[in-house]
Amino acid sequence: MSTSFSARTIPTPMMIGLTLAFTGVLLGFLLGGAFGLLEPAILAHLKASGEAVLATTYGGDVTKLDAVVDKSWTYMLRAHMHGGAIGSAALGAIGILLVTTGRGGIAQLSALAIGGGALIYPTFWLVTALAAPGLGGTGAAKDAYEWIAVPGAGLAILGMIGCLIALWTDRRTA
């Protein structure tokens, strides 16, 4: 069953998906700006959160702490890159759905899913980066915040698969 929409009508789930995807891109941009302006302060914050548990968590080993701070910085860069990349891919995919499909249920759910994943997944990397020095390592932080990563990545992947399905099953007729 085909549904006709005006060029200006965008179903609410697709608007929410677009908003989430744009917010993911914005997160990536804001992190990039913060890195340019505040890199020394961010690194100092990461180091200070690890130093607070240096004796108990790291056994006084500054070398271990420094390695975790370095890896945490890498995770912050991942948050920046994933926000921009997944967010941009989500915007493109949702835009293609708006142009080529009848905007049915699969297209709407896919837009919502990929938009959600575009914001949730980079948030996982950011939270993990900030928590890792205080938890004693990135492995511990990933384990602690896996509940953010799995739905974020899952939504992005399922959303993209749904986009592919919608392209072939919900073709626009007018």
Short mmCIF file of C-alpha atoms in Angstrom, two decimals:
data_model
loop_
_atom_site.label_atom_id
_atom_site.label_comp_id
_atom_site.label_asym_id
_atom_site.label_seq_id
_atom_site.Cartn_x
_atom_site.Cartn_y
_atom_site.Cartn_z
CA MET A 1 0.00 0.00 0.00
CA SER A 2 1.51 3.27 -1.10
CA THR A 3 1.14 6.47 0.86
CA SER A 4 1.46 9.83 -0.84
CA PHE A 5 3.21 12.70 0.93
CA SER A 6 3.79 16.28 -0.03
CA ALA A 7 7.40 17.29 -0.53
CA ARG A 8 7.31 19.07 2.84
CA THR A 9 5.75 16.33 4.98
CA ILE A 10 8.31 14.36 6.95
CA PRO A 11 6.94 11.73 9.35
CA THR A 12 7.78 12.36 13.00
CA PRO A 13 10.02 9.27 13.43
CA MET A 14 12.10 10.41 10.47
CA MET A 15 12.35 13.94 11.91
CA ILE A 16 13.49 12.47 15.22
CA GLY A 17 16.07 10.36 13.35
CA LEU A 18 17.31 13.43 11.49
CA THR A 19 17.53 15.39 14.75
CA LEU A 20 19.48 12.62 16.48
CA ALA A 21 21.84 12.27 13.50
CA PHE A 22 22.46 16.03 13.38
CA THR A 23 23.12 15.95 17.13
CA GLY A 24 25.66 13.16 16.60
CA VAL A 25 27.44 15.28 13.99
CA LEU A 26 27.29 18.26 16.35
CA LEU A 27 28.84 16.14 19.11
CA GLY A 28 31.70 15.28 16.77
CA PHE A 29 32.17 18.94 15.83
CA LEU A 30 32.03 20.11 19.45
CA LEU A 31 34.59 17.52 20.50
CA GLY A 32 36.88 18.63 17.68
CA GLY A 33 36.55 22.24 18.80
CA ALA A 34 37.16 21.28 22.42
CA PHE A 35 40.28 19.36 21.42
CA GLY A 36 41.62 22.39 19.59
CA LEU A 37 40.89 24.76 22.44
CA LEU A 38 41.30 22.59 25.52
CA GLU A 39 43.52 19.60 24.75
CA PRO A 40 45.96 20.27 27.63
CA ALA A 41 43.09 20.74 30.09
CA ILE A 42 41.34 17.57 28.90
CA LEU A 43 44.53 15.55 29.24
CA ALA A 44 45.13 17.06 32.70
CA HIS A 45 41.59 16.06 33.73
CA LEU A 46 42.14 12.49 32.53
CA LYS A 47 45.46 12.31 34.39
CA ALA A 48 43.98 13.80 37.57
CA SER A 49 41.12 11.29 37.61
CA GLY A 50 43.68 8.48 37.41
CA GLU A 51 45.99 10.04 40.00
CA ALA A 52 43.11 10.03 42.47
CA VAL A 53 43.27 6.21 42.44
CA LEU A 54 46.99 5.82 41.63
CA ALA A 55 47.88 4.01 44.86
CA THR A 56 44.83 1.73 44.99
CA THR A 57 44.03 0.99 41.35
CA TYR A 58 47.43 1.31 39.69
CA GLY A 59 49.59 0.17 42.62
CA GLY A 60 51.51 3.45 42.36
CA ASP A 61 52.65 2.63 38.80
CA VAL A 62 52.67 5.96 36.93
CA THR A 63 53.65 4.21 33.68
CA LYS A 64 50.40 2.21 33.75
CA LEU A 65 48.42 5.38 34.44
CA ASP A 66 50.10 7.21 31.56
CA ALA A 67 49.27 4.34 29.20
CA VAL A 68 45.60 4.49 30.23
CA VAL A 69 45.51 8.28 29.80
CA ASP A 70 46.99 7.90 26.30
CA LYS A 71 44.42 5.24 25.39
CA SER A 72 41.64 7.39 26.88
CA TRP A 73 42.68 10.23 24.60
CA THR A 74 42.45 7.81 21.66
CA TYR A 75 38.92 6.93 22.79
CA MET A 76 38.01 10.62 22.86
CA LEU A 77 39.23 10.89 19.28
CA ARG A 78 37.04 7.88 18.44
CA ALA A 79 34.03 9.68 19.91
CA HIS A 80 34.82 12.69 17.72
CA MET A 81 35.25 10.63 14.56
CA HIS A 82 32.29 8.31 15.16
CA GLY A 83 29.99 11.26 15.81
CA GLY A 84 30.92 12.88 12.53
CA ALA A 85 31.05 9.70 10.46
CA ILE A 86 28.00 7.81 11.70
CA GLY A 87 26.00 11.02 12.00
CA SER A 88 26.83 12.02 8.43
CA ALA A 89 26.07 8.52 7.13
CA ALA A 90 22.75 8.60 8.99
CA LEU A 91 21.86 11.99 7.52
CA GLY A 92 22.65 10.72 4.04
CA ALA A 93 20.70 7.50 4.52
CA ILE A 94 17.66 9.28 5.93
CA GLY A 95 17.80 11.83 3.12
CA ILE A 96 17.85 9.03 0.56
CA LEU A 97 14.87 7.40 2.28
CA LEU A 98 12.96 10.68 2.15
CA VAL A 99 13.57 11.04 -1.57
CA THR A 100 13.22 7.45 -2.77
CA THR A 101 10.68 5.73 -0.51
CA GLY A 102 7.02 6.11 0.33
CA ARG A 103 8.12 6.85 3.91
CA GLY A 104 6.40 3.77 5.29
CA GLY A 105 6.98 1.96 8.55
CA ILE A 106 10.32 0.34 7.68
CA ALA A 107 11.74 3.64 6.43
CA GLN A 108 10.51 5.46 9.53
CA LEU A 109 11.86 2.88 11.98
CA SER A 110 15.15 2.72 10.10
CA ALA A 111 15.56 6.49 10.23
CA LEU A 112 14.84 6.50 13.94
CA ALA A 113 17.26 3.62 14.57
CA ILE A 114 20.19 4.93 12.56
CA GLY A 115 19.73 8.43 14.00
CA GLY A 116 19.72 7.02 17.52
CA GLY A 117 22.82 4.96 16.84
CA ALA A 118 24.55 8.02 15.39
CA LEU A 119 24.29 9.75 18.76
CA ILE A 120 24.45 6.86 21.22
CA TYR A 121 27.52 5.08 19.86
CA PRO A 122 29.94 8.05 19.94
CA THR A 123 28.58 8.88 23.39
CA PHE A 124 29.80 5.45 24.51
CA TRP A 125 33.35 6.28 23.41
CA LEU A 126 33.25 9.65 25.16
CA VAL A 127 31.93 8.26 28.46
CA THR A 128 34.42 5.38 28.31
CA ALA A 129 37.31 7.78 27.69
CA LEU A 130 36.37 9.97 30.63
CA ALA A 131 35.84 7.03 33.00
CA ALA A 132 38.83 4.85 32.09
CA PRO A 133 41.59 6.54 34.16
CA GLY A 134 39.48 6.41 37.32
CA LEU A 135 38.53 2.77 36.71
CA GLY A 136 42.09 1.61 36.09
CA GLY A 137 41.93 0.98 32.37
CA THR A 138 39.99 1.16 29.16
CA GLY A 139 38.99 -2.50 29.41
CA ALA A 140 37.24 -1.85 32.71
CA ALA A 141 35.57 1.25 31.28
CA LYS A 142 34.38 -0.59 28.17
CA ASP A 143 32.93 -3.33 30.38
CA ALA A 144 31.24 -0.77 32.64
CA TYR A 145 29.61 1.08 29.75
CA GLU A 146 28.93 -1.79 27.37
CA TRP A 147 25.23 -1.12 28.00
CA ILE A 148 25.65 2.08 25.94
CA ALA A 149 27.80 0.57 23.18
CA VAL A 150 25.65 -2.42 22.30
CA PRO A 151 22.38 -0.55 21.73
CA GLY A 152 24.20 2.30 19.97
CA ALA A 153 26.04 0.08 17.52
CA GLY A 154 23.02 -2.19 17.17
CA LEU A 155 20.71 0.68 16.29
CA ALA A 156 23.16 2.04 13.71
CA ILE A 157 23.59 -1.36 12.06
CA LEU A 158 19.90 -2.31 12.17
CA GLY A 159 18.98 1.15 10.90
CA MET A 160 21.29 0.80 7.93
CA ILE A 161 19.96 -2.70 7.15
CA GLY A 162 16.43 -1.31 7.40
CA CYS A 163 17.36 1.48 4.99
CA LEU A 164 18.48 -1.10 2.45
CA ILE A 165 15.25 -3.05 2.89
CA ALA A 166 13.10 0.10 2.63
CA LEU A 167 14.86 1.14 -0.58
CA TRP A 168 13.64 -2.02 -2.28
CA THR A 169 10.29 -2.63 -0.59
CA ASP A 170 8.89 0.89 -0.13
CA ARG A 171 9.63 2.58 -3.43
CA ARG A 172 8.11 5.98 -3.94
CA THR A 173 5.40 5.89 -6.60
CA ALA A 174 4.74 9.59 -7.11
#
